[in-house]
Structures are given as C-alpha cells and as structure tokens.
Coordinates of C-alpha atoms and ligand atoms in Angstrom, one line a residue:
X1 CA -8.5 6.3 -16.2
X2 CA -9.1 2.7 -17.0
X3 CA -6.4 0.2 -17.7
X4 CA -7.6 -2.0 -20.6
X5 CA -4.5 -3.2 -22.4
X6 CA -4.2 -7.0 -21.8
X7 CA -0.4 -6.8 -21.8
X8 CA -0.4 -4.2 -19.0
X9 CA -3.0 -6.2 -17.1
X10 CA -0.8 -9.3 -17.4
X11 CA 2.3 -7.4 -16.2
X12 CA 0.4 -6.0 -13.2
X13 CA -0.7 -9.5 -12.2
X14 CA 2.9 -10.7 -12.6
X15 CA 4.0 -8.0 -10.2
X16 CA 1.4 -9.1 -7.7
X17 CA -0.5 -5.8 -7.9
X18 CA -4.2 -5.9 -7.0
X19 CA -6.2 -4.1 -9.7
X20 CA -9.6 -2.6 -8.7
X21 CA -11.5 -1.2 -11.6
X22 CA -13.4 2.0 -11.3
X23 CA -12.7 2.7 -7.7
X24 CA -14.5 5.8 -6.3
X25 CA -12.3 8.3 -4.5
X26 CA -15.3 9.4 -2.6
X27 CA -15.2 6.0 -0.8
X28 CA -11.4 6.3 -0.2
X29 CA -11.3 9.8 1.3
X30 CA -12.6 11.0 4.6
X31 CA -14.3 14.0 2.9
X32 CA -16.3 11.6 0.8
X33 CA -15.6 13.6 -2.4
X34 CA -13.9 12.6 -5.6
X35 CA -14.3 10.9 -9.0
X36 CA -13.5 7.4 -10.2
X37 CA -10.4 5.7 -11.6
X38 CA -8.5 2.4 -11.4
X39 CA -6.9 1.6 -8.0
X40 CA -3.6 -0.4 -7.9
X41 CA -2.8 -1.9 -4.5
X42 CA 0.8 -2.8 -3.8
X43 CA 1.6 -5.7 -1.6
X44 CA 5.4 -5.8 -2.0
X45 CA 7.5 -2.7 -1.8
X46 CA 10.1 -4.3 -4.1
X47 CA 7.6 -4.3 -7.0
X48 CA 7.3 -0.5 -7.0
X49 CA 10.2 0.4 -9.4
X50 CA 9.0 -2.1 -12.0
X51 CA 5.4 -0.9 -11.5
X52 CA 6.3 2.7 -12.1
X53 CA 8.4 1.8 -15.1
X54 CA 5.4 -0.1 -16.5
X55 CA 3.1 2.8 -16.0
X56 CA 5.5 5.3 -17.5
X57 CA 6.2 3.2 -20.6
X58 CA 2.4 2.9 -21.2
X59 CA 1.7 6.6 -20.6
X60 CA -0.4 5.9 -17.5
X61 CA -0.3 8.8 -15.1
X62 CA -0.5 8.0 -11.4
X63 CA -0.9 9.4 -7.9
X64 CA -0.1 7.9 -4.5
X65 CA -2.9 7.6 -1.9
X66 CA -2.3 7.3 1.8
X67 CA -5.3 7.1 4.1
X68 CA -7.2 9.7 2.2
X69 CA -7.9 11.8 5.3
X70 CA -6.3 15.1 4.2
X71 CA -7.3 15.0 0.6
X72 CA -9.8 16.8 -1.7
X73 CA -10.1 15.1 -5.1
X74 CA -11.9 16.5 -8.1
X75 CA -15.1 15.0 -9.5
X76 CA -15.7 12.9 -12.6
X77 CA -13.5 10.3 -14.4
X78 CA -10.0 11.0 -13.2
X79 CA -7.1 11.2 -15.7
X80 CA -4.7 9.1 -13.5
X81 CA -4.7 5.8 -11.7
X82 CA -4.2 5.7 -8.0
X83 CA -1.6 3.6 -6.2
X84 CA -2.0 2.6 -2.6
X85 CA 0.1 0.4 -0.2
X86 CA -1.6 -2.6 1.3
X87 CA -0.1 -2.8 4.8
X88 CA 1.5 -6.2 5.7
X89 CA 0.7 -8.2 8.8
X90 CA 2.1 -7.2 11.3
X91 CA 2.6 -3.6 10.3
X92 CA 4.6 -2.6 13.4
X93 CA 7.7 -4.4 14.7
X94 CA 9.2 -3.3 18.0
X95 CA 12.8 -3.6 19.1
X96 CA 13.7 -1.8 22.3
X97 CA 12.8 1.9 21.8
X98 CA 12.5 1.4 18.0
X99 CA 9.2 0.9 16.2
X100 CA 9.5 -0.1 12.6
X101 CA 6.2 0.7 10.9
X102 CA 4.9 0.1 7.4
X103 CA 3.8 3.4 5.7
X104 CA 0.4 1.8 5.1
X105 CA -0.3 1.2 8.8
X106 CA -3.1 3.1 10.5
X107 CA -1.7 5.9 12.5
X108 CA -4.1 5.6 15.5
X109 CA -3.6 1.9 15.8
X110 CA 0.2 2.4 15.7
X111 CA 0.1 5.0 18.5
X112 CA -2.0 2.6 20.6
X113 CA 0.1 -0.5 19.9
X114 CA 3.3 1.4 20.8
X115 CA 1.6 2.7 24.0
X116 CA 0.7 -0.8 25.1
X117 CA 4.4 -1.7 24.9
X118 CA 5.3 1.4 27.0
X119 CA 6.5 3.5 24.1
X120 CA 5.1 7.1 24.2
X121 CA 5.7 10.5 22.6
X122 CA 2.9 10.3 20.0
X123 CA -0.1 10.8 22.3
X124 CA -1.1 14.0 20.5
X125 CA -1.6 12.1 17.2
X126 CA -4.3 9.9 18.7
X127 CA -7.5 10.8 16.8
X128 CA -5.6 12.0 13.7
X129 CA -7.0 9.8 10.9
X130 CA -4.9 8.4 8.2
X131 CA -1.8 6.2 7.6
X132 CA 1.7 6.5 9.1
X133 CA 3.0 7.3 5.6
X134 CA 0.6 10.2 5.2
X135 CA 1.4 11.6 8.6
X136 CA 5.1 11.3 7.8
X137 CA 4.9 13.1 4.5
X138 CA 3.0 16.0 6.0
X139 CA 4.8 15.9 9.4
X140 CA 1.4 15.6 11.1
X141 CA 1.3 17.1 14.5
X142 CA -1.1 18.2 17.3
X143 CA -1.0 19.4 20.8
X144 CA 2.6 20.5 20.7
X145 CA 4.1 17.4 19.1
X146 CA 4.9 16.4 15.5
X147 CA 5.8 12.9 14.1
X148 CA 9.1 14.2 12.6
X149 CA 10.7 14.5 16.1
X150 CA 10.7 10.7 16.4
X151 CA 11.9 9.7 12.9
X152 CA 15.1 7.7 13.0
X153 CA 15.0 6.3 9.4
X154 CA 12.7 6.3 6.4
X155 CA 12.4 3.8 3.6
X156 CA 11.0 5.4 0.5
X157 CA 10.8 5.1 -3.3
X158 CA 12.6 8.2 -4.5
X159 CA 11.2 9.6 -7.7
X160 CA 14.6 11.3 -8.5
X161 CA 16.7 8.1 -8.5
X162 CA 13.8 5.7 -9.3
X163 CA 15.0 3.5 -6.5
X164 CA 14.0 2.4 -3.1
X165 CA 16.3 4.1 -0.6
X166 CA 16.7 4.6 3.1
X167 CA 17.2 8.1 4.6
X168 CA 18.3 8.8 8.1
X169 CA 16.1 11.2 10.1
X170 CA 18.8 13.9 10.0
X171 CA 18.8 13.9 6.2
X172 CA 15.1 15.0 6.2
X173 CA 13.8 18.4 7.3
X174 CA 10.6 18.4 9.2
X175 CA 8.8 21.7 9.5
X176 CA 5.3 22.8 10.4
X177 CA 3.1 20.6 8.1
X178 CA 6.0 20.3 5.6
X179 CA 8.9 18.0 4.9
X180 CA 11.8 17.9 2.4
X181 CA 10.4 14.8 0.6
X182 CA 9.7 15.4 -3.2
X183 CA 6.0 15.4 -4.2
X184 CA 6.4 12.0 -6.0
X185 CA 8.5 10.3 -3.4
X186 CA 6.5 7.4 -1.9
X187 CA 6.8 6.6 1.8
X188 CA 7.3 2.9 2.4
X189 CA 8.3 2.4 6.0
X190 CA 9.6 4.4 8.9
X191 CA 11.6 3.6 12.0
X192 CA 10.5 5.7 15.0
X193 CA 12.6 6.0 18.1
X194 CA 10.1 6.6 21.0
X195 CA 10.7 7.4 24.6
X196 CA 9.9 4.8 27.2
X197 CA 6.9 5.6 29.4
X198 CA 4.5 3.5 31.4
X199 CA 1.3 2.6 29.5
X200 CA -0.9 4.1 32.2
X201 CA 0.9 7.5 31.8
X202 CA 0.6 7.4 28.0
X203 CA -3.1 6.4 28.4
X204 CA -3.7 9.5 30.5
X205 CA -2.1 11.7 27.8
X206 CA -4.2 10.0 25.1
X207 CA -7.4 10.5 27.1
X208 CA -6.7 14.2 27.5
X209 CA -6.0 14.7 23.8
X210 CA -9.1 12.7 22.8
X211 CA -11.2 14.9 25.1
X212 CA -9.8 18.1 23.7
X213 CA -10.4 16.9 20.2
X214 CA -13.9 15.7 20.9
X215 CA -14.8 19.1 22.4
X216 CA -13.4 21.3 19.6
X217 CA -13.5 19.3 16.3
X218 CA -16.5 17.8 14.3
X219 CA -15.2 14.2 14.6
X220 CA -18.3 12.4 13.5
X221 CA -18.6 14.3 10.2
X222 CA -17.0 13.9 6.8
X223 CA -14.0 16.3 6.7
X224 CA -10.3 16.4 5.8
X225 CA -9.3 17.9 9.2
X226 CA -8.0 21.5 9.0
X227 CA -8.4 23.1 5.6
X228 CA -5.8 25.9 6.0
X229 CA -2.4 26.0 7.6
X230 CA -2.2 28.4 10.5
X231 CA -0.3 31.5 9.5
X232 CA 2.7 32.3 11.7
X233 CA 1.5 33.4 15.1
X234 CA -2.2 33.2 14.2
X235 CA -5.0 30.7 14.0
X236 CA -6.9 30.2 10.8
X237 CA -9.9 28.7 12.7
X238 CA -10.1 31.7 15.0
X239 CA -10.0 34.2 12.1
X240 CA -12.7 32.4 10.2
X241 CA -14.8 32.2 13.3
X242 CA -14.3 35.9 14.1
X243 CA -15.7 36.8 10.7
X244 CA -18.8 34.9 11.5
X245 CA -18.3 32.3 8.8
X246 CA -19.3 29.2 10.7
X247 CA -22.2 27.6 8.8
X248 CA -21.3 29.3 5.5
X249 CA -22.0 26.8 2.7
X250 CA -21.8 26.2 -1.0
X251 CA -24.2 23.3 -1.7
X252 CA -23.4 20.6 0.9
X253 CA -19.9 21.9 1.6
X254 CA -20.1 23.8 4.8
X255 CA -17.8 25.5 7.3
X256 CA -18.2 23.4 10.5
X257 CA -20.2 25.0 13.4
X258 CA -17.8 23.4 15.8
X259 CA -14.4 24.3 14.4
X260 CA -14.2 27.0 11.7
X261 CA -11.0 25.5 10.0
X262 CA -12.9 22.2 9.4
X263 CA -15.1 22.2 6.3
X264 CA -17.5 19.3 6.3
X265 CA -19.3 17.4 3.6
X266 CA -22.9 17.6 4.8
X267 CA -24.3 15.1 2.4
X268 CA -23.5 15.2 -1.3
X269 CA -20.9 18.0 -1.6
X270 CA -19.0 18.0 -4.9
X271 CA -15.3 19.0 -5.2
X272 CA -16.6 22.1 -7.1
X273 CA -18.7 23.1 -4.0
X274 CA -15.8 22.5 -1.6
X275 CA -13.3 24.4 -3.8
X276 CA -15.7 27.3 -4.1
X277 CA -16.2 27.4 -0.4
X278 CA -12.4 27.3 0.2
X279 CA -12.0 30.2 -2.3
X280 CA -14.7 32.3 -0.7
X281 CA -13.3 31.9 2.8
X282 CA -9.8 32.6 1.7
X283 CA -10.9 35.8 0.0
X284 CA -12.9 37.0 3.0
X285 CA -10.0 36.4 5.4
X286 CA -7.6 38.1 3.0
X287 CA -9.9 41.1 2.7
X288 CA -10.4 41.4 6.5
X289 CA -6.9 40.5 7.7
X290 CA -4.6 40.9 4.7
X291 CA -3.5 37.3 5.2
X292 CA -3.3 34.8 2.4
X293 CA -4.3 31.4 3.9
X294 CA -2.4 28.4 2.5
X295 CA -4.1 25.1 2.0
X296 CA -3.3 22.4 4.6
X297 CA -5.6 20.0 2.7
X298 CA -4.0 18.4 -0.4
X299 CA -6.0 19.0 -3.6
X300 CA -5.8 16.6 -6.5
X301 CA -7.0 18.5 -9.6
X302 CA -7.4 16.7 -13.0
Ligands
LIG1 N1 -10.7 28.8 17.6 C1 -11.8 29.6 17.6 N2 -12.9 29.2 16.8 C2 -12.8 28.0 16.0 C3 -11.7 27.2 16.1 C4 -10.6 27.6 16.9 O1 -11.9 30.7 18.2 O2 -13.8 27.8 15.3 C5 -9.7 29.2 18.5 C6 -9.5 28.3 19.7 O3 -10.4 28.6 20.8 C7 -8.1 28.4 20.1 C8 -7.4 28.7 18.8 O4 -8.4 29.1 17.9 O5 -7.9 29.5 21.0 C9 -6.7 27.5 18.2 O6 -7.6 26.4 18.0 P1 -7.3 24.9 18.2 O7 -6.7 24.7 19.5 O8 -8.5 24.1 17.8 O9 -6.1 24.6 17.2 P2 -5.9 25.0 15.7 O10 -4.7 25.9 15.6 O11 -7.2 25.5 15.0 C10 -4.2 23.0 15.2 C11 -4.0 22.1 14.1 C12 -4.9 20.9 14.2 C13 -4.7 20.2 15.6 C14 -4.9 21.2 16.7 C15 -4.6 20.7 18.1 C16 -3.4 23.3 12.1 C17 -3.8 23.9 10.8 N3 -4.3 22.8 12.9 O12 -5.5 23.6 15.1 O13 -4.6 20.0 13.2 O14 -5.6 19.1 15.7 O15 -4.0 22.4 16.5 O16 -3.2 20.6 18.3 O17 -2.2 23.3 12.4 C18 -5.1 19.3 11.0 O18 -3.8 19.3 10.8 O19 -5.9 18.9 10.1 C19 -5.6 19.6 12.3 C20 -6.9 19.7 12.5

C-alpha cells in the first residue's frame, strides 16, 4: 500500500515519522520472503497514538514489524503499511539489577551488554535473532529459559485503550511461545530484572548455548527459526525428521537438512512455496502421528 495523499504525508512529517516508500519485506525478514509496501519508522513512542489515529482516519491498514526474524509475509503489493520502531541511542539503560530496554533493541546485543555488566539469566537467548520487543511478545525461549521470567514492567501501546500504558510483569501471562498481549498491542520498552553473575560465568553459558545452536541449527541460512511449536511432550523437529522429510522442498522452500523444524529459503522461495511446504509437512505429520502442528512462525497474509 502506498501513501500518496499530501495531507497524510505532511502529517507524518509533522509527527517525525520516517516514511520509506515501497520497502520490500523480503529485505526486512530473515526468511527473505515478502512483498512490498510503505514502511513507517517511529522515532518517538509518544507519536504512536496520533499516528494510529491518522492511519485509521484515512483508512490505511497497518501491521507492526519487530526484527522480522519469526515472520513469513505473503508476496506482491501488500494491502497494509508496516510500522517499525527505530531504537534510540542508547537502547539499554542499567540501574542495579534492572535493565530498561527499548523494544527496538537487538536481542543478542542486549544479552551481551547486560552480561558485560555482570547481569545474567538470558544466556539461552544468545543467537536468537530479532528485537527485544519481538522476543517479549512471543515469550522467546531456549535451553530451558524464557524472557518472560525476567520481565518486571512493560511499556506498550494498547490497542484496546488506544493509549501508552505500563503493565507490571505479574499483570502479563507468559506461557510457552505465548503471552496475554493482544495482537495489535505494540511493545515499546521493557524493564528486566536480571540476576547478578560474574561476566566470565555468563560468557561460559553463552559459549555453551552458541555451540549447541551451531551444531543443531542451520544458522547461516535464511530461515524464521522453528516453523512449528512443539506439541506438549513432543518435538516437532524430531517427528518431521523421523518421517524422513529433511530436504523435502517446494521450489526453493526446503526443510533444513540440519534441523527438520527449520524451513529455509534456498534462493528465491516465494511465500506460496513456503506455505505449501508448511501445509504438506503438517499434513504428513498429522497422518502419521495424529498431531496437528501449530505454527510457531507468524504468517502475514494479505
Ligand atoms: N531432533 C531430531 N531431528 C531434528 C531436530 C531435532 O531428531 O531434525 C531431536 C533432537 O535430537 C532432540 C529433540 O529433537 O533430541 C529436540 O531438538 P532441539 O534440542 O533442537 O530442540 P527443539 O525442541 O527442536 C526448541 C525450540 C528452539 C530452541 C531449542 C533450544 C521450539 C519450537 N523450538 O527446539 O527454538 O532454539 O529448543 O532450546 O520450541 C524457535 O523458537 O524458533 C526455536 C528454534
């Protein structure tokens, strides 16, 4: 969707919104798939209520983009614009055991920065691509930990009240790859309370997680991480592997040879290819195991 109306363009400029015309979602997502639309980059949280009002009044649909690392976007000209936070400098402020982090901050850099200041707990998240806001919304986790455990407070734009609000950690429920945030709530900043640990010790944990990840996941390839959630008590990756589906492909969309729950874009995969592959694998797992796999990857359809 293109914003052409000069009045809307002037209002965006007044709100300090950076407007990029015809951005390609294939360049903004780790899968390297997705069509084109206008991208609006937000530099001041306070402008969000007015921005959303402006879009609403002008019938411009929108979606919020985090780091684009857990996302499959359809092809072609997209019927909505995309909003993204531009992280301020600095994007992490430490005070004792508290880390106040902008939602647009890079997750890996945040883990490392906190570690250097002797704050641990998040070692497992090293190597998970994306922003802190995206990790928070999905309650990202790995190697026995999840980000929700450390959340003290969240600043967000709440779609229900159309206001910026602050929620305490105990007002939010964090479950396996799921939180109680509404789909159109926009994460703005989070305060994490992290346990003190010497840097050297944290670094050791980070190295171990990095090593495990390198040996089991296709890190250098275009992917969105795990495609399916693990069903209770089972592993989607193991089931897909047991069915011999590694290497199965539709066009350039392919089940990774390294980890069967990672589907990689081997060149020029389209969303249609990737969705067909997801459907095919889901069907085969369902037939063999009577288990309906749920998407872990977020899909933006038109
Ligand atoms: N396995 C296979 N074949 C495969 C892949 C896995 O047999 O192709 C087996 C492994 O040998 C292991 C078991 O399945 O015995 C579990 O595999 P793994 O340890 O790789 O963990 P996972 O359950 O597949 C989860 C998360 C990952 C996270 C890892 C490490 C989900 C859907 N996935 O994967 O998160 O990195 O644990 O903690 O919860 C993601 O969220 O995108 C993601 C990749």
